[in-house]
Amino acid sequence: MAADKPSSKGQAWFCATGLPSDIIIEVDDMTFHLHKFPLISKSRKIDQLIEEQGKKSSTVTVTKQKQRETGNEIEEEEEETEEYQDQQDDEEEDRYQISLQDFPGGSDAFETAAKFCYGVKIDLSSSTVVPLRCAAEFLEMTDEYSEDNLISKTERFLSQSVFKNLKASIKALKSCESVMTLAESLGIVERLIDSIALRASSTDPTLFGWPVNDGIVEAKGTSAQALWNGIETGLRRKALARTSNVESWFEDLALLSLPLFKRLISTLKRRDLSPEVIESCLMSYAKKYIPGTSRSNRKPSSSLAAAITESEQRELLETIISNLPLEKTHSSSSTATRLLFGLLRSANILNSSESSKAALEKKIGFQLEQATLDDLLIPSYSYLNETLYDVDCIERILGYFLDGLEERNAAGIEAENEGNNDNIINSSRLPALMLVGKLIDGYLSEIASDANLKPEKFYNLAILLPDQARNFDDGLYRAVDVYLKAHPWIPESEREKICGVLDCQKLTLEACTHAAQNERLPLRAVVQVLFFEQLQLRHAIAGTLLAAETAPMNAGRLSGTRRDDDEEEEQQQDEEERVAMSRGEQGSTTWRVAVRENQVLRLDMDSMRTRVHQLERECSTMKKVIQKIEKENPRGSGWRGSLNKRFGCKFKTQVCDSHESTVTETRRRRHHHHQE
């Protein structure tokens, strides 16, 4: 039965067929003026309700007639009024009024079902098919009652369009929230979750990874090569389309409520999906609903995130942390690590459980080489910490990183014992350790200016890394210099302990030159720096002289060999002679460069030797003065004040005594070396 286009007037809905409506159905705050015959032809529920209401109306009419026959005499005006009311009552009795309480899908779903009853073509989508399926179940619109009814139509759409598409299944699962009870009883929720898990497991694993934005940038960068004379090719379009689909997939997934999301993640883990898929889903959901996950955007990314309470945010955060794969995934990147640090900050703010914080710190520790200095600067949210940044947290994370490194070392040893090639393991292990070493040096330089940072914390964090983490100690020296500058009140013993973290053999010439003139360093550290700087100069000069001596010999040997071997053919002999002459010229050039570098190094060594002699003379003079003062004042009273007035500095006697033997032995070894 075809119908004209329906119309909605305020809170009333009319079907403009030209015939007066004979049934009124109320759904929520909407009133539908319809006709009973199209409805009862498709819905068994409405047919039963109309039949029940018809029996009640007939009983009421008989009762009214009996009251009029047995009533007292009424005046004429009252009789006319009663006749008019009877006419109105008869018209109302001809219209059936039905109220559908708690109708699944609300007035929108009933409107679509009513259009279907009138024969109007309806458009189904992944967001509307589930509420409409539940409405059809409520109205009992089965194929047994009427052929090709609404239940079979919605089921076909679910099977052919929704369950076969990942994004459509997620949108349909989102729509189940408004009709959860009926959708659960019909098994729609379970089928949708299974469909999402199945489609996610069969999707290209390269699509899952963080960040999605980085993936788009990479796709744009790679697809930019797929341009031919400025014309966009199909390869570029496919790459951009694929990355945009991935981004929309995560956005749709983040719209699910927390109970549905937890059920989905549990199903994904039961199906043994790859950790990359699960981690990407969790991080996308966290970024959507937990504010503060990104330092660039402290505000929540949706209005729902601002609406949820603190306890709900804590529950959501702990759920995400408990489901994160502990092992390092192949999709780990700097952005994924940045999000993990954002979750850790949020966990501190929301006072999450200690187990959740520990699990998150361990997860970060396994991929610490992907972090940046900005990620490590976690503020101290506890009043118990006096420092500006949470140094204890970074120390724990670094400990987890080293523990994971030991496990990988053990795995490498086992692989080597089994005969496997461990070059791959070493190549992936050492760069990660060196990256973390550079990162910790930068972190130490950043926190060194904190006046409340204790020397013990600085020292413990500095010595936590092994020697292989640093090729050069210049970054660590910079951190030590900043710390000594910001803490001038610490005693000399603490200064020597702080400087003990440095390996003077790993300092470059620039760092050695700066350290030799650094007044904040203790005298012991300065002498060590000068000694190793002179040692470096000696090695450099020896290496230069050796290279300069071997270069002409190798060039002459090559020339003589080629002359002896190429006597058979005259043309080849000429070519070899020209090559030999050119190599001889290169050898002489190398010799001149080596001599010039040797002269420069000798000048630097002479200046450094002069500096060492000056320090030795000063130390010897100080010792003589101290001995003279001790002879004049045997009890030692007032000798420090006289030294302060004479030299304007404070020092301890054991400083010079501890270094005199070292300097003397160094000079003896140098003299013995010259004699040899």
XYZ file of C-alpha atoms in Angstrom:
676
model
C 0.000 0.000 0.000
C 1.717 3.141 -1.190
C 1.548 6.382 0.742
C 2.337 9.979 0.064
C 5.287 11.669 1.695
C 4.731 11.825 5.483
C 5.041 15.079 7.366
C 5.953 16.027 10.921
C 4.218 18.946 12.624
C 5.828 19.807 15.920
C 5.618 16.658 18.047
C 3.016 15.015 15.786
C 3.689 12.858 12.732
C 1.111 12.517 9.940
C 0.925 10.298 6.899
C -0.604 12.354 4.079
C -2.692 9.756 2.244
C -5.838 11.859 1.967
C -7.677 9.648 4.462
C -8.320 10.541 8.102
C -6.168 8.619 10.537
C -7.851 5.962 12.633
C -5.033 5.087 15.038
C -2.757 7.226 17.204
C 0.470 5.735 18.505
C 2.626 7.537 21.096
C 6.358 6.810 21.176
C 8.436 8.869 23.605
C 7.358 12.492 23.002
C 6.161 11.930 19.430
C 2.536 11.226 18.377
C 1.994 9.283 15.128
C -1.362 9.670 13.336
C -1.582 6.523 11.204
C -3.938 3.985 9.696
C -4.461 0.583 11.259
C -4.657 -1.544 8.107
C -1.069 -0.895 6.843
C 0.246 -1.479 10.357
C -1.594 -4.680 11.156
C -0.580 -6.098 7.759
C 3.077 -6.158 8.910
C 3.063 -6.093 12.729
C 1.499 -8.827 14.842
C 2.111 -6.725 17.973
C 0.010 -3.777 16.760
C -2.713 -6.157 15.564
C -2.961 -7.661 19.038
C -3.012 -4.238 20.714
C -5.791 -2.987 18.412
C -7.806 -6.135 19.040
C -7.471 -5.751 22.805
C -8.404 -2.071 22.653
C -11.435 -2.845 20.467
C -12.847 -5.201 23.122
C -12.412 -2.569 25.814
C -14.136 0.163 23.732
C -17.173 -2.047 23.045
C -17.575 -2.717 26.761
C -17.440 1.012 27.549
C -20.157 1.796 24.911
C -22.602 -0.751 26.350
C -22.110 0.653 29.830
C -22.895 4.193 28.693
C -26.112 3.121 26.971
C -27.346 1.368 30.125
C -26.626 4.511 32.169
C -28.721 6.657 29.788
C -31.702 4.221 29.954
C -31.770 4.000 33.758
C -30.966 7.657 34.418
C -33.331 10.293 35.854
C -35.079 12.907 33.821
C -32.695 15.479 32.399
C -33.428 18.966 31.174
C -33.385 19.669 27.439
C -30.155 21.694 27.495
C -28.327 18.902 29.298
C -29.650 16.358 26.792
C -28.306 18.390 23.860
C -24.915 18.682 25.555
C -24.821 14.965 26.236
C -25.669 14.147 22.635
C -22.745 16.333 21.444
C -20.369 14.660 23.876
C -21.593 11.255 22.762
C -20.788 12.145 19.190
C -17.273 13.204 20.186
C -16.826 10.034 22.206
C -17.943 7.937 19.264
C -15.364 9.623 17.015
C -12.661 9.054 19.572
C -13.749 5.472 20.005
C -13.332 4.973 16.269
C -9.630 6.062 16.683
C -7.372 3.626 18.446
C -4.834 5.119 20.840
C -1.784 3.052 21.673
C 1.185 4.078 23.837
C 4.416 2.140 23.293
C 6.563 2.548 26.403
C 10.338 1.918 26.212
C 10.225 1.348 22.486
C 13.686 0.191 21.244
C 15.326 2.826 19.099
C 12.870 5.548 20.087
C 10.657 7.526 17.747
C 13.186 7.444 14.898
C 13.159 3.658 14.728
C 9.347 3.543 14.903
C 9.073 6.134 12.134
C 11.249 3.989 9.851
C 9.203 0.893 10.726
C 5.954 2.780 9.978
C 7.296 3.859 6.577
C 8.115 0.233 5.839
C 4.519 -0.738 6.702
C 3.220 1.863 4.245
C 5.491 0.546 1.505
C 7.876 3.508 1.501
C 11.425 2.649 0.505
C 13.738 2.878 3.501
C 17.511 3.428 3.460
C 19.463 1.256 5.852
C 22.896 2.122 7.209
C 25.324 0.601 9.675
C 24.271 3.143 12.312
C 20.494 2.549 12.021
C 20.125 -1.122 11.166
C 20.572 -2.467 14.724
C 17.914 -0.202 16.368
C 15.587 -0.965 13.469
C 16.224 -4.699 13.877
C 15.318 -4.447 17.561
C 12.196 -2.376 16.719
C 11.092 -5.030 14.245
C 11.575 -7.678 16.926
C 9.481 -5.642 19.372
C 6.674 -5.196 16.793
C 6.897 -8.907 15.828
C 7.380 -8.168 12.123
C 8.331 -11.739 11.169
C 8.178 -13.548 7.845
C 5.663 -16.007 9.344
C 3.248 -13.156 9.855
C 3.959 -11.363 6.553
C 6.220 -12.323 3.686
C 9.524 -10.409 3.271
C 9.026 -8.552 6.521
C 11.307 -6.082 8.312
C 13.182 -8.647 10.427
C 14.414 -10.574 7.386
C 15.255 -7.321 5.581
C 17.458 -6.033 8.416
C 19.096 -9.442 8.900
C 20.046 -9.567 5.227
C 21.601 -6.104 5.481
C 23.592 -7.149 8.540
C 24.917 -10.278 6.867
C 25.660 -8.792 3.458
C 26.890 -5.279 4.338
C 27.748 -4.904 8.021
C 29.465 -8.133 9.081
C 31.695 -8.080 6.007
C 33.088 -4.591 6.675
C 35.273 -3.561 9.610
C 34.196 0.075 9.875
C 30.523 -0.794 9.390
C 30.717 -3.369 12.180
C 32.202 -0.799 14.571
C 29.478 1.741 13.782
C 26.794 -0.892 14.233
C 28.326 -1.923 17.563
C 28.222 1.704 18.673
C 24.500 1.880 17.836
C 23.862 -1.130 20.101
C 24.372 1.053 23.183
C 20.836 2.513 22.925
C 19.204 -0.944 22.615
C 21.696 -2.993 24.593
C 19.269 -5.315 26.394
C 17.379 -6.436 23.289
C 20.528 -6.486 21.137
C 22.211 -8.779 23.673
C 19.242 -11.144 23.728
C 19.246 -11.295 19.922
C 22.992 -12.026 19.874
C 23.767 -8.988 17.708
C 26.441 -7.602 20.047
C 28.351 -10.871 20.165
C 28.170 -11.305 16.398
C 29.436 -7.770 15.807
C 32.374 -8.210 18.212
C 33.332 -11.475 16.526
C 33.091 -9.807 13.135
C 35.387 -6.947 14.231
C 37.923 -9.386 15.675
C 37.857 -11.485 12.515
C 38.282 -8.510 10.179
C 41.011 -6.983 12.361
C 43.003 -10.217 12.337
C 42.830 -10.443 8.543
C 43.800 -6.801 7.969
C 47.253 -5.853 6.696
C 49.511 -5.690 9.797
C 51.440 -2.762 8.328
C 48.337 -0.625 8.750
C 48.511 -0.942 12.522
C 51.092 1.229 14.173
C 51.604 4.532 15.849
C 51.285 7.234 15.093
C 48.543 7.376 12.513
C 49.560 10.923 11.602
C 53.152 9.815 11.099
C 51.882 7.106 8.827
C 50.113 9.686 6.736
C 53.212 11.834 6.571
C 55.303 8.854 5.528
C 52.754 7.883 2.933
C 52.753 11.382 1.562
C 56.528 11.398 1.505
C 56.814 8.075 -0.280
C 53.922 8.730 -2.582
C 55.467 12.013 -3.592
C 57.936 9.886 -5.500
C 55.017 8.394 -7.424
C 54.654 11.547 -9.486
C 55.417 11.533 -13.164
C 56.033 15.022 -14.560
C 53.877 16.445 -11.774
C 50.950 14.123 -12.551
C 49.497 12.149 -9.648
C 49.667 8.419 -10.245
C 47.516 5.594 -8.926
C 50.212 4.552 -6.442
C 50.021 7.879 -4.671
C 46.235 7.806 -4.531
C 46.240 4.278 -3.111
C 48.745 5.180 -0.395
C 46.775 8.225 0.726
C 43.496 6.312 0.647
C 44.938 3.491 2.735
C 46.272 5.796 5.459
C 43.026 7.789 5.597
C 41.078 4.542 6.032
C 43.318 3.560 8.933
C 42.783 6.910 10.627
C 38.983 6.722 10.279
C 39.059 3.108 11.552
C 40.688 4.228 14.808
C 38.358 7.207 15.139
C 35.307 4.949 14.855
C 36.742 2.517 17.384
C 37.292 5.301 19.921
C 33.558 6.117 19.892
C 32.655 2.899 21.729
C 31.640 3.034 25.367
C 34.062 1.615 27.923
C 32.097 -1.633 28.597
C 31.863 -2.427 24.885
C 35.502 -1.498 24.352
C 36.610 -3.809 27.187
C 34.620 -6.695 25.692
C 36.139 -6.026 22.286
C 39.707 -5.960 23.643
C 39.097 -9.193 25.571
C 37.886 -10.871 22.392
C 40.891 -9.599 20.454
C 43.264 -10.997 23.085
C 41.474 -14.361 23.129
C 41.922 -14.628 19.388
C 45.703 -14.126 19.845
C 45.850 -11.035 17.680
C 49.216 -9.370 17.212
C 50.294 -6.994 19.997
C 50.549 -4.191 17.416
C 46.791 -4.323 16.757
C 45.846 -4.381 20.439
C 48.286 -1.625 21.406
C 47.123 0.611 18.559
C 43.491 0.203 19.607
C 44.255 0.995 23.248
C 46.413 4.024 22.489
C 43.830 5.453 20.103
C 41.117 5.086 22.737
C 43.311 6.653 25.422
C 44.175 9.603 23.216
C 40.461 10.212 22.639
C 39.225 10.174 26.225
C 42.143 10.839 28.590
C 43.290 14.479 28.695
C 46.983 15.225 29.028
C 48.266 12.292 26.967
C 50.030 14.775 24.689
C 52.035 17.741 25.985
C 51.157 19.707 22.865
C 47.427 19.374 23.570
C 46.530 19.379 27.240
C 42.790 19.736 26.573
C 40.632 16.643 25.969
C 40.047 15.803 22.326
C 36.288 15.355 22.737
C 33.400 16.736 24.754
C 32.849 13.278 26.253
C 36.338 13.340 27.774
C 35.478 16.558 29.567
C 32.146 15.128 30.765
C 33.433 11.952 32.446
C 34.368 12.128 36.107
C 37.782 11.628 37.663
C 36.920 8.143 38.918
C 35.749 7.141 35.436
C 38.975 8.472 33.953
C 40.954 6.472 36.507
C 39.014 3.310 35.663
C 39.534 3.907 31.963
C 43.251 4.541 32.418
C 43.804 1.428 34.528
C 41.857 -0.646 31.997
C 44.076 0.560 29.167
C 47.281 -0.027 31.153
C 46.256 -3.533 32.216
C 45.584 -4.540 28.605
C 48.738 -3.048 27.078
C 51.163 -5.676 25.736
C 54.185 -5.669 28.005
C 56.673 -6.627 25.319
C 58.038 -4.118 22.839
C 56.016 -4.144 19.632
C 57.353 -3.662 16.130
C 55.158 -0.573 15.744
C 56.837 1.238 18.659
C 57.829 4.732 17.659
C 58.666 8.038 19.272
C 55.010 9.097 19.176
C 53.854 5.853 20.806
C 56.452 6.336 23.547
C 55.337 9.944 23.972
C 51.767 8.739 24.493
C 52.973 6.249 27.091
C 54.686 9.053 28.992
C 51.449 11.047 28.718
C 49.577 8.130 30.271
C 52.154 8.023 33.067
C 51.616 11.718 33.821
C 47.860 11.179 33.852
C 48.299 8.177 36.171
C 50.220 10.382 38.615
C 47.577 13.104 38.471
C 44.641 10.685 38.879
C 46.384 8.749 41.697
C 46.173 5.435 39.913
C 47.246 2.230 41.607
C 50.925 1.522 42.118
C 50.657 -1.660 40.072
C 49.336 0.301 37.100
C 52.166 2.823 37.374
C 54.763 0.054 37.662
C 53.372 -1.754 34.609
C 53.451 1.458 32.603
C 57.005 2.283 33.694
C 58.129 -1.203 32.696
C 56.456 -0.844 29.304
C 58.239 2.491 28.772
C 61.550 1.013 29.897
C 61.485 -1.600 27.139
C 61.386 1.146 24.487
C 63.234 3.948 26.243
C 65.500 4.536 23.226
C 62.443 5.948 21.398
C 61.913 8.664 24.017
C 62.952 12.302 23.851
C 64.254 14.639 26.532
C 60.892 16.375 26.717
C 59.246 13.033 27.551
C 61.544 12.420 30.521
C 60.744 15.746 32.183
C 57.918 14.414 34.371
C 56.949 16.920 37.077
C 56.843 15.827 40.710
C 53.166 15.630 41.705
C 53.893 14.453 45.257
C 54.615 16.781 48.145
C 57.175 14.267 49.408
C 59.518 15.041 46.503
C 61.472 18.261 46.853
C 62.809 18.229 43.315
C 61.092 19.848 40.378
C 61.082 16.668 38.293
C 60.404 13.068 39.306
C 63.957 11.722 39.253
C 63.031 8.491 41.058
C 60.580 7.581 38.294
C 63.223 8.026 35.573
C 65.673 5.961 37.630
C 63.137 3.112 37.815
C 62.426 3.337 34.081
C 66.157 3.233 33.342
C 66.447 0.177 35.577
C 63.715 -1.579 33.568
C 65.564 -0.698 30.373
C 68.798 -2.225 31.662
C 66.938 -5.328 32.836
C 65.477 -5.752 29.377
C 68.932 -5.247 27.908
C 70.313 -8.051 30.068
C 67.511 -10.336 28.904
C 68.374 -9.556 25.303
C 72.037 -10.202 26.055
C 71.130 -13.578 27.511
C 69.047 -14.325 24.427
C 72.004 -13.333 22.245
C 74.318 -15.688 24.144
C 71.856 -18.545 23.719
C 71.550 -17.811 20.012
C 75.334 -17.765 19.717
C 75.614 -21.096 21.504
C 73.067 -22.546 19.127
C 75.172 -21.399 16.185
C 72.983 -18.478 15.125
C 74.430 -15.216 13.974
C 74.296 -12.689 16.803
C 75.403 -9.712 14.748
C 71.800 -8.705 14.344
C 71.272 -8.741 18.101
C 74.382 -6.698 18.772
C 73.512 -4.227 16.038
C 70.105 -3.625 17.586
C 71.334 -3.619 21.197
C 74.329 -1.276 21.166
C 72.685 1.626 19.278
C 69.752 1.503 21.699
C 72.133 1.663 24.666
C 74.042 4.598 23.172
C 70.809 6.454 22.422
C 69.705 6.032 26.020
C 73.136 7.169 27.207
C 72.853 10.387 25.237
C 69.284 10.823 26.494
C 70.255 10.412 30.161
C 73.166 12.853 29.765
C 70.745 15.450 28.450
C 68.344 14.702 31.297
C 71.136 15.112 33.852
C 72.071 18.469 32.338
C 68.431 19.560 32.572
C 67.853 18.566 36.206
C 71.338 19.618 37.404
C 70.222 23.216 37.869
C 67.599 22.164 40.446
C 68.808 23.475 43.800
C 66.932 20.741 45.695
C 68.576 17.869 43.809
C 70.715 15.904 46.250
C 74.235 14.839 45.219
C 73.331 11.198 45.913
C 70.473 11.220 43.389
C 72.603 12.882 40.731
C 75.469 10.463 41.352
C 73.291 7.323 41.391
C 71.566 8.217 38.143
C 74.858 9.121 36.437
C 76.606 5.831 37.263
C 73.596 3.640 36.476
C 74.525 3.235 32.806
C 77.409 0.928 31.787
C 80.567 2.191 30.097
C 79.384 1.032 26.660
C 76.581 3.603 26.734
C 78.950 6.512 26.078
C 81.653 6.851 23.466
C 82.527 10.275 24.878
C 81.777 11.785 28.268
C 81.354 15.346 27.020
C 77.605 15.314 27.715
C 78.169 13.938 31.211
C 80.867 16.553 31.840
C 78.429 19.278 30.842
C 75.910 17.930 33.372
C 78.556 17.818 36.109
C 79.625 21.378 35.347
C 76.022 22.615 35.529
C 75.473 20.794 38.814
C 78.625 22.232 40.422
C 77.678 25.707 39.236
C 74.151 25.404 40.687
C 75.379 23.892 43.985
C 78.425 25.933 45.090
C 77.798 25.109 48.769
C 78.461 21.356 48.621
C 81.697 20.248 50.366
C 84.869 19.268 48.577
C 84.314 15.557 49.200
C 80.948 15.709 47.445
C 82.515 17.590 44.543
C 85.161 14.912 44.113
C 82.471 12.225 44.271
C 80.396 13.970 41.599
C 83.459 14.376 39.373
C 84.228 10.695 39.912
C 81.489 9.756 37.445
C 83.629 11.157 34.626
C 86.070 9.068 32.632
C 88.771 11.548 31.647
C 89.969 9.224 28.887
C 86.613 9.712 27.109
C 86.760 13.508 27.077
C 87.499 15.185 23.763
C 90.221 17.812 23.409
C 87.629 20.605 23.539
C 86.180 19.235 26.787
C 89.664 18.756 28.256
C 90.614 22.332 27.421
C 87.456 23.623 29.111
C 87.931 21.386 32.152
C 91.573 22.472 32.606
C 90.397 26.086 32.972
C 87.271 25.267 35.019
C 87.625 26.758 38.487
C 84.618 24.796 39.782
C 86.348 21.429 39.416
C 88.449 20.054 42.294
C 92.214 20.050 41.875
C 92.284 16.237 41.649
C 89.939 16.287 38.656
C 91.915 19.038 36.919
C 95.206 17.145 37.255
C 93.584 13.990 35.862
C 92.196 15.910 32.913
C 95.578 17.445 32.158
C 97.316 14.095 32.345
C 94.952 12.356 29.946
C 94.918 15.349 27.620
C 98.689 15.141 27.332
C 98.395 11.406 26.771
C 95.950 12.000 23.931
C 98.322 14.455 22.335
C 101.157 11.935 22.498
C 99.067 9.222 20.872
C 97.941 11.629 18.167
C 101.500 12.692 17.392
C 102.736 9.105 17.348
C 99.956 8.075 15.007
C 100.629 10.967 12.669
C 104.358 10.229 12.510
C 103.698 6.547 11.832
C 101.281 7.354 9.027
C 103.702 9.838 7.532
C 106.585 7.327 7.582
C 104.628 4.451 6.038
C 102.968 6.460 3.252
C 106.143 7.061 1.078
C 107.347 3.488 1.627
C 104.033 2.036 0.474
C 103.952 4.358 -2.511
C 107.502 3.366 -3.576
C 106.789 -0.327 -3.065
C 103.695 -0.136 -5.255
C 105.601 1.735 -7.970
C 108.470 -0.807 -8.079
C 106.096 -3.763 -8.144
C 104.098 -2.400 -11.036
C 107.242 -1.616 -13.050
C 108.479 -5.245 -12.667
C 105.132 -6.794 -13.570
C 104.334 -4.693 -16.678
C 107.491 -5.139 -18.786
C 105.767 -7.368 -21.349
C 103.730 -4.658 -23.102
C 105.050 -1.167 -23.720
C 101.676 0.593 -23.613
C 100.722 -0.900 -20.285
C 104.151 -0.067 -18.914
C 103.670 3.631 -19.734
C 100.333 3.691 -17.960
C 101.736 2.044 -14.851
C 104.611 4.528 -14.724
C 102.165 7.432 -14.857
C 100.129 5.883 -12.057
C 103.284 5.419 -9.997
C 104.283 9.064 -10.513
C 100.860 10.251 -9.451
C 100.948 8.082 -6.324
C 104.413 9.403 -5.507
C 103.063 12.942 -5.646
C 100.242 11.924 -3.318
C 102.773 10.431 -0.918
C 104.814 13.633 -0.795
C 101.629 15.624 -0.237
C 100.674 13.325 2.649
C 104.145 13.803 4.114
C 103.861 17.590 4.032
C 100.407 17.488 5.671
C 101.680 15.135 8.357
C 104.666 17.381 9.132
C 102.376 20.401 9.392
C 100.011 18.587 11.754
C 102.982 17.371 13.765
C 104.158 20.927 14.295
C 100.712 22.033 15.455
C 100.452 19.123 17.887
C 103.919 19.841 19.252
C 102.902 23.429 19.984
C 99.757 22.264 21.755
C 101.746 19.730 23.747
C 104.297 22.357 24.775
C 101.574 24.686 26.014
C 99.965 21.836 27.939
C 103.330 20.834 29.448
C 103.835 24.422 30.565
C 100.437 24.395 32.233
C 101.271 21.170 34.097
C 104.609 22.615 35.273
C 102.827 25.699 36.573
C 100.429 23.549 38.575
C 103.344 21.519 39.958
C 105.182 24.669 41.031
C 102.069 26.051 42.689
C 101.495 22.790 44.519
C 105.136 22.679 45.696
C 104.982 26.311 46.870
C 101.779 25.600 48.801
C 103.367 22.626 50.507
C 106.432 24.645 51.586
C 104.228 27.392 52.967
C 102.152 24.870 54.893
C 105.259 23.249 56.363
C 106.613 26.666 57.390
C 103.349 27.599 59.060
C 103.177 24.293 60.889
C 106.715 24.855 62.225
C 105.820 28.332 63.421
C 102.501 27.166 64.921
C 102.897 23.578 66.087
C 99.328 23.415 67.383
C 97.968 24.520 63.992
C 95.950 27.447 65.339
C 95.351 30.260 62.923
C 97.339 28.846 60.030
C 94.244 28.519 57.775
C 93.403 32.187 58.279
C 96.908 33.294 57.375
C 96.795 31.133 54.237
C 93.485 32.632 53.273
C 94.864 36.122 53.667
C 98.046 35.301 51.726
C 96.552 33.293 48.839
C 92.885 34.203 48.976
C 91.729 30.547 48.714
C 90.807 27.548 50.811
C 92.331 24.113 50.401
C 93.220 20.931 52.259
C 96.710 19.632 52.839
C 95.948 16.135 51.584
C 95.124 17.513 48.120
C 98.733 18.374 47.357
C 100.084 15.316 49.164
C 97.873 12.971 47.204
C 99.015 14.305 43.889
C 102.681 14.998 44.426
C 103.668 11.383 43.927
C 101.488 11.096 40.851
C 102.999 14.148 39.233
C 106.525 13.071 40.156
C 105.983 9.599 38.763
C 104.572 11.102 35.606
C 107.622 13.297 35.166
C 109.964 10.311 35.836
C 108.170 8.205 33.228
C 108.349 11.076 30.753
C 112.118 11.555 31.416
C 112.754 7.830 31.083
C 110.782 7.762 27.838
C 112.890 10.586 26.375
C 116.104 8.807 27.355
C 114.957 5.664 25.541
